[in-house]
Amino acid sequence: MSQLQDNFNAIIAKIEERITDADELNFIKERIAEISMLYIDELNKIMDLSERRVNKVFENQKILEKKLEVLENSMSNMKEELFVEDDYDFEIICPYCNHEFVSDIDSKKKEVKCPECGNTIELDWNEEAEHECAGHCGSCGGCGHDEETENDQEEQQENNEDDM
């Protein structure tokens, strides 16, 4: 700010050197002071506006931080409710010996060994796109069509026709 004051004083000194009439000199000094005050007033308005905008940004940031904290707490609660632990107890029926057992399994595990027959059971986490069920799993009860089912249906249809 002192450089600005020094420049202002240098300009006034040059004006005083050139203008010898006291009335003219005072008139010019007053007009320069008025112009200077107009610029200072405008600068103050700009600074006030900028300060209000910065304060509004800080207020909005505080509001957003509070909302974010609420969301993070909600997400944390949801995570605790939905994903209590990484391991889950699954009831499994061995497709080889039909032995039913419970095993701790996480979603990264790809296979489990049957405690009865020792065969390895591949776990399907539905990672692939939809697949057609072949009807051979113990849990679905034959939702797909296989040759045996089709043959049974054909025989039953022939028997019905013979009975007529």
PDB file of C-alpha atoms in Angstrom:
ATOM      1  CA  MET A   1       0.000   0.000   0.000  1.00  0.00           C
ATOM      2  CA  SER A   2       2.922   2.375   0.631  1.00  0.00           C
ATOM      3  CA  GLN A   3       3.941   2.137  -3.045  1.00  0.00           C
ATOM      4  CA  LEU A   4       0.443   3.261  -4.029  1.00  0.00           C
ATOM      5  CA  GLN A   5       0.712   6.168  -1.596  1.00  0.00           C
ATOM      6  CA  ASP A   6       4.162   7.075  -2.968  1.00  0.00           C
ATOM      7  CA  ASN A   7       2.851   7.043  -6.569  1.00  0.00           C
ATOM      8  CA  PHE A   8      -0.137   9.193  -5.584  1.00  0.00           C
ATOM      9  CA  ASN A   9       2.127  11.741  -3.857  1.00  0.00           C
ATOM     10  CA  ALA A  10       4.463  11.837  -6.895  1.00  0.00           C
ATOM     11  CA  ILE A  11       1.525  12.619  -9.207  1.00  0.00           C
ATOM     12  CA  ILE A  12       0.307  15.411  -6.899  1.00  0.00           C
ATOM     13  CA  ALA A  13       3.847  16.862  -6.732  1.00  0.00           C
ATOM     14  CA  LYS A  14       4.085  17.005 -10.544  1.00  0.00           C
ATOM     15  CA  ILE A  15       0.670  18.713 -10.721  1.00  0.00           C
ATOM     16  CA  GLU A  16       1.783  21.261  -8.089  1.00  0.00           C
ATOM     17  CA  GLU A  17       4.909  22.029 -10.147  1.00  0.00           C
ATOM     18  CA  ARG A  18       2.886  22.730 -13.311  1.00  0.00           C
ATOM     19  CA  ILE A  19      -0.086  24.604 -11.882  1.00  0.00           C
ATOM     20  CA  THR A  20       0.823  27.841 -10.150  1.00  0.00           C
ATOM     21  CA  ASP A  21      -2.668  29.200  -9.562  1.00  0.00           C
ATOM     22  CA  ALA A  22      -3.727  28.137  -6.042  1.00  0.00           C
ATOM     23  CA  ASP A  23      -7.468  27.973  -6.857  1.00  0.00           C
ATOM     24  CA  GLU A  24      -6.840  25.791  -9.913  1.00  0.00           C
ATOM     25  CA  LEU A  25      -4.469  23.573  -7.920  1.00  0.00           C
ATOM     26  CA  ASN A  26      -7.030  23.039  -5.122  1.00  0.00           C
ATOM     27  CA  PHE A  27      -9.745  22.343  -7.676  1.00  0.00           C
ATOM     28  CA  ILE A  28      -7.621  19.679  -9.394  1.00  0.00           C
ATOM     29  CA  LYS A  29      -6.564  18.110  -6.060  1.00  0.00           C
ATOM     30  CA  GLU A  30     -10.199  17.902  -4.953  1.00  0.00           C
ATOM     31  CA  ARG A  31     -11.236  16.262  -8.254  1.00  0.00           C
ATOM     32  CA  ILE A  32      -8.366  13.753  -8.000  1.00  0.00           C
ATOM     33  CA  ALA A  33      -9.416  12.974  -4.437  1.00  0.00           C
ATOM     34  CA  GLU A  34     -13.022  12.455  -5.612  1.00  0.00           C
ATOM     35  CA  ILE A  35     -11.917  10.124  -8.397  1.00  0.00           C
ATOM     36  CA  SER A  36      -9.686   8.244  -5.975  1.00  0.00           C
ATOM     37  CA  MET A  37     -12.566   7.825  -3.517  1.00  0.00           C
ATOM     38  CA  LEU A  38     -14.828   6.553  -6.317  1.00  0.00           C
ATOM     39  CA  TYR A  39     -12.259   3.862  -7.177  1.00  0.00           C
ATOM     40  CA  ILE A  40     -11.778   2.982  -3.512  1.00  0.00           C
ATOM     41  CA  ASP A  41     -15.559   2.705  -3.024  1.00  0.00           C
ATOM     42  CA  GLU A  42     -15.845   0.401  -6.043  1.00  0.00           C
ATOM     43  CA  LEU A  43     -12.933  -1.695  -4.802  1.00  0.00           C
ATOM     44  CA  ASN A  44     -14.570  -1.951  -1.389  1.00  0.00           C
ATOM     45  CA  LYS A  45     -17.838  -3.087  -3.015  1.00  0.00           C
ATOM     46  CA  ILE A  46     -15.972  -5.744  -4.995  1.00  0.00           C
ATOM     47  CA  MET A  47     -14.113  -6.908  -1.895  1.00  0.00           C
ATOM     48  CA  ASP A  48     -17.366  -7.076   0.113  1.00  0.00           C
ATOM     49  CA  LEU A  49     -19.062  -9.054  -2.651  1.00  0.00           C
ATOM     50  CA  SER A  50     -16.091 -11.423  -2.867  1.00  0.00           C
ATOM     51  CA  GLU A  51     -16.061 -11.846   0.909  1.00  0.00           C
ATOM     52  CA  ARG A  52     -19.806 -12.635   0.931  1.00  0.00           C
ATOM     53  CA  ARG A  53     -19.314 -15.192  -1.844  1.00  0.00           C
ATOM     54  CA  VAL A  54     -16.397 -16.831  -0.041  1.00  0.00           C
ATOM     55  CA  ASN A  55     -18.422 -16.944   3.189  1.00  0.00           C
ATOM     56  CA  LYS A  56     -21.344 -18.486   1.300  1.00  0.00           C
ATOM     57  CA  VAL A  57     -19.005 -21.126  -0.121  1.00  0.00           C
ATOM     58  CA  PHE A  58     -17.759 -21.919   3.394  1.00  0.00           C
ATOM     59  CA  GLU A  59     -21.338 -22.161   4.686  1.00  0.00           C
ATOM     60  CA  ASN A  60     -22.299 -24.475   1.825  1.00  0.00           C
ATOM     61  CA  GLN A  61     -19.198 -26.544   2.452  1.00  0.00           C
ATOM     62  CA  LYS A  62     -20.161 -26.957   6.113  1.00  0.00           C
ATOM     63  CA  ILE A  63     -23.669 -28.014   5.078  1.00  0.00           C
ATOM     64  CA  LEU A  64     -22.277 -30.494   2.558  1.00  0.00           C
ATOM     65  CA  GLU A  65     -19.820 -31.871   5.126  1.00  0.00           C
ATOM     66  CA  LYS A  66     -22.693 -32.470   7.549  1.00  0.00           C
ATOM     67  CA  LYS A  67     -24.734 -34.184   4.819  1.00  0.00           C
ATOM     68  CA  LEU A  68     -21.715 -36.269   3.854  1.00  0.00           C
ATOM     69  CA  GLU A  69     -21.220 -37.283   7.478  1.00  0.00           C
ATOM     70  CA  VAL A  70     -24.871 -38.351   7.696  1.00  0.00           C
ATOM     71  CA  LEU A  71     -24.516 -40.340   4.465  1.00  0.00           C
ATOM     72  CA  GLU A  72     -21.307 -41.978   5.646  1.00  0.00           C
ATOM     73  CA  ASN A  73     -22.980 -42.959   8.920  1.00  0.00           C
ATOM     74  CA  SER A  74     -25.961 -44.351   7.009  1.00  0.00           C
ATOM     75  CA  MET A  75     -23.691 -46.291   4.680  1.00  0.00           C
ATOM     76  CA  SER A  76     -21.708 -47.607   7.628  1.00  0.00           C
ATOM     77  CA  ASN A  77     -24.917 -48.728   9.337  1.00  0.00           C
ATOM     78  CA  MET A  78     -26.146 -50.347   6.126  1.00  0.00           C
ATOM     79  CA  LYS A  79     -22.817 -52.109   5.707  1.00  0.00           C
ATOM     80  CA  GLU A  80     -22.999 -53.406   9.272  1.00  0.00           C
ATOM     81  CA  GLU A  81     -26.583 -54.590   8.743  1.00  0.00           C
ATOM     82  CA  LEU A  82     -25.985 -56.187   5.351  1.00  0.00           C
ATOM     83  CA  PHE A  83     -22.425 -57.428   5.622  1.00  0.00           C
ATOM     84  CA  VAL A  84     -21.961 -58.443   9.213  1.00  0.00           C
ATOM     85  CA  GLU A  85     -19.017 -60.650   8.375  1.00  0.00           C
ATOM     86  CA  ASP A  86     -17.150 -61.883   5.358  1.00  0.00           C
ATOM     87  CA  ASP A  87     -17.815 -65.570   6.033  1.00  0.00           C
ATOM     88  CA  TYR A  88     -21.274 -67.082   5.785  1.00  0.00           C
ATOM     89  CA  ASP A  89     -22.648 -70.419   6.901  1.00  0.00           C
ATOM     90  CA  PHE A  90     -24.079 -72.276   3.923  1.00  0.00           C
ATOM     91  CA  GLU A  91     -25.999 -75.496   3.971  1.00  0.00           C
ATOM     92  CA  ILE A  92     -24.629 -77.651   1.172  1.00  0.00           C
ATOM     93  CA  ILE A  93     -25.832 -80.950  -0.261  1.00  0.00           C
ATOM     94  CA  CYS A  94     -23.042 -82.904  -1.888  1.00  0.00           C
ATOM     95  CA  PRO A  95     -24.015 -83.746  -5.481  1.00  0.00           C
ATOM     96  CA  TYR A  96     -21.894 -86.921  -5.294  1.00  0.00           C
ATOM     97  CA  CYS A  97     -23.096 -88.576  -2.077  1.00  0.00           C
ATOM     98  CA  ASN A  98     -26.102 -86.394  -1.079  1.00  0.00           C
ATOM     99  CA  HIS A  99     -24.502 -85.709   2.309  1.00  0.00           C
ATOM    100  CA  GLU A 100     -25.875 -82.502   3.810  1.00  0.00           C
ATOM    101  CA  PHE A 101     -23.401 -80.318   5.729  1.00  0.00           C
ATOM    102  CA  VAL A 102     -22.812 -76.687   6.790  1.00  0.00           C
ATOM    103  CA  SER A 103     -19.678 -74.842   5.759  1.00  0.00           C
ATOM    104  CA  ASP A 104     -18.235 -71.359   6.377  1.00  0.00           C
ATOM    105  CA  ILE A 105     -17.832 -69.865   2.930  1.00  0.00           C
ATOM    106  CA  ASP A 106     -16.821 -66.431   1.732  1.00  0.00           C
ATOM    107  CA  SER A 107     -17.577 -65.043  -1.721  1.00  0.00           C
ATOM    108  CA  LYS A 108     -13.960 -65.523  -2.831  1.00  0.00           C
ATOM    109  CA  LYS A 109     -14.000 -69.253  -2.209  1.00  0.00           C
ATOM    110  CA  LYS A 110     -14.491 -71.252  -5.407  1.00  0.00           C
ATOM    111  CA  GLU A 111     -14.800 -74.787  -4.034  1.00  0.00           C
ATOM    112  CA  VAL A 112     -15.391 -76.814  -0.860  1.00  0.00           C
ATOM    113  CA  LYS A 113     -14.602 -80.409   0.029  1.00  0.00           C
ATOM    114  CA  CYS A 114     -17.379 -82.765   1.135  1.00  0.00           C
ATOM    115  CA  PRO A 115     -16.542 -84.119   4.624  1.00  0.00           C
ATOM    116  CA  GLU A 116     -18.313 -87.405   3.841  1.00  0.00           C
ATOM    117  CA  CYS A 117     -16.976 -88.530   0.467  1.00  0.00           C
ATOM    118  CA  GLY A 118     -14.025 -86.137   0.103  1.00  0.00           C
ATOM    119  CA  ASN A 119     -15.039 -84.944  -3.368  1.00  0.00           C
ATOM    120  CA  THR A 120     -14.472 -81.315  -4.279  1.00  0.00           C
ATOM    121  CA  ILE A 121     -17.656 -79.313  -4.892  1.00  0.00           C
ATOM    122  CA  GLU A 122     -17.339 -76.324  -7.190  1.00  0.00           C
ATOM    123  CA  LEU A 123     -19.222 -73.266  -5.933  1.00  0.00           C
ATOM    124  CA  ASP A 124     -21.122 -71.150  -8.442  1.00  0.00           C
ATOM    125  CA  TRP A 125     -21.533 -67.502  -7.378  1.00  0.00           C
ATOM    126  CA  ASN A 126     -23.474 -66.610 -10.536  1.00  0.00           C
ATOM    127  CA  GLU A 127     -20.489 -64.635 -11.773  1.00  0.00           C
ATOM    128  CA  GLU A 128     -21.150 -65.623 -15.362  1.00  0.00           C
ATOM    129  CA  ALA A 129     -24.046 -64.363 -17.396  1.00  0.00           C
ATOM    130  CA  GLU A 130     -27.278 -66.242 -17.054  1.00  0.00           C
ATOM    131  CA  HIS A 131     -26.793 -69.942 -17.625  1.00  0.00           C
ATOM    132  CA  GLU A 132     -29.272 -72.608 -18.452  1.00  0.00           C
ATOM    133  CA  CYS A 133     -29.990 -75.034 -15.662  1.00  0.00           C
ATOM    134  CA  ALA A 134     -29.436 -78.617 -16.640  1.00  0.00           C
ATOM    135  CA  GLY A 135     -31.745 -79.813 -13.890  1.00  0.00           C
ATOM    136  CA  HIS A 136     -29.064 -81.879 -12.183  1.00  0.00           C
ATOM    137  CA  CYS A 137     -28.543 -79.833  -9.032  1.00  0.00           C
ATOM    138  CA  GLY A 138     -30.014 -81.152  -5.814  1.00  0.00           C
ATOM    139  CA  SER A 139     -31.648 -77.897  -4.856  1.00  0.00           C
ATOM    140  CA  CYS A 140     -33.698 -77.078  -7.952  1.00  0.00           C
ATOM    141  CA  GLY A 141     -35.605 -80.302  -8.437  1.00  0.00           C
ATOM    142  CA  GLY A 142     -34.991 -80.477 -12.164  1.00  0.00           C
ATOM    143  CA  CYS A 143     -35.878 -77.096 -13.577  1.00  0.00           C
ATOM    144  CA  GLY A 144     -34.264 -77.878 -16.939  1.00  0.00           C
ATOM    145  CA  HIS A 145     -35.082 -80.521 -19.511  1.00  0.00           C
ATOM    146  CA  ASP A 146     -32.753 -83.450 -19.974  1.00  0.00           C
ATOM    147  CA  GLU A 147     -33.105 -86.520 -22.159  1.00  0.00           C
ATOM    148  CA  GLU A 148     -34.447 -88.674 -19.347  1.00  0.00           C
ATOM    149  CA  THR A 149     -37.224 -86.188 -18.552  1.00  0.00           C
ATOM    150  CA  GLU A 150     -38.140 -85.887 -22.223  1.00  0.00           C
ATOM    151  CA  ASN A 151     -38.206 -89.701 -22.593  1.00  0.00           C
ATOM    152  CA  ASP A 152     -40.452 -90.013 -19.514  1.00  0.00           C
ATOM    153  CA  GLN A 153     -42.834 -87.431 -20.940  1.00  0.00           C
ATOM    154  CA  GLU A 154     -42.962 -89.196 -24.311  1.00  0.00           C
ATOM    155  CA  GLU A 155     -43.659 -92.574 -22.640  1.00  0.00           C
ATOM    156  CA  GLN A 156     -46.405 -91.066 -20.515  1.00  0.00           C
ATOM    157  CA  GLN A 157     -47.985 -89.496 -23.588  1.00  0.00           C
ATOM    158  CA  GLU A 158     -47.866 -92.831 -25.469  1.00  0.00           C
ATOM    159  CA  ASN A 159     -49.427 -94.643 -22.491  1.00  0.00           C
ATOM    160  CA  ASN A 160     -52.244 -92.093 -22.396  1.00  0.00           C
ATOM    161  CA  GLU A 161     -52.875 -92.577 -26.101  1.00  0.00           C
ATOM    162  CA  ASP A 162     -52.933 -96.382 -25.692  1.00  0.00           C
ATOM    163  CA  ASP A 163     -55.473 -96.149 -22.882  1.00  0.00           C
ATOM    164  CA  MET A 164     -57.929 -94.343 -25.109  1.00  0.00           C
TER     165      MET A 164
END
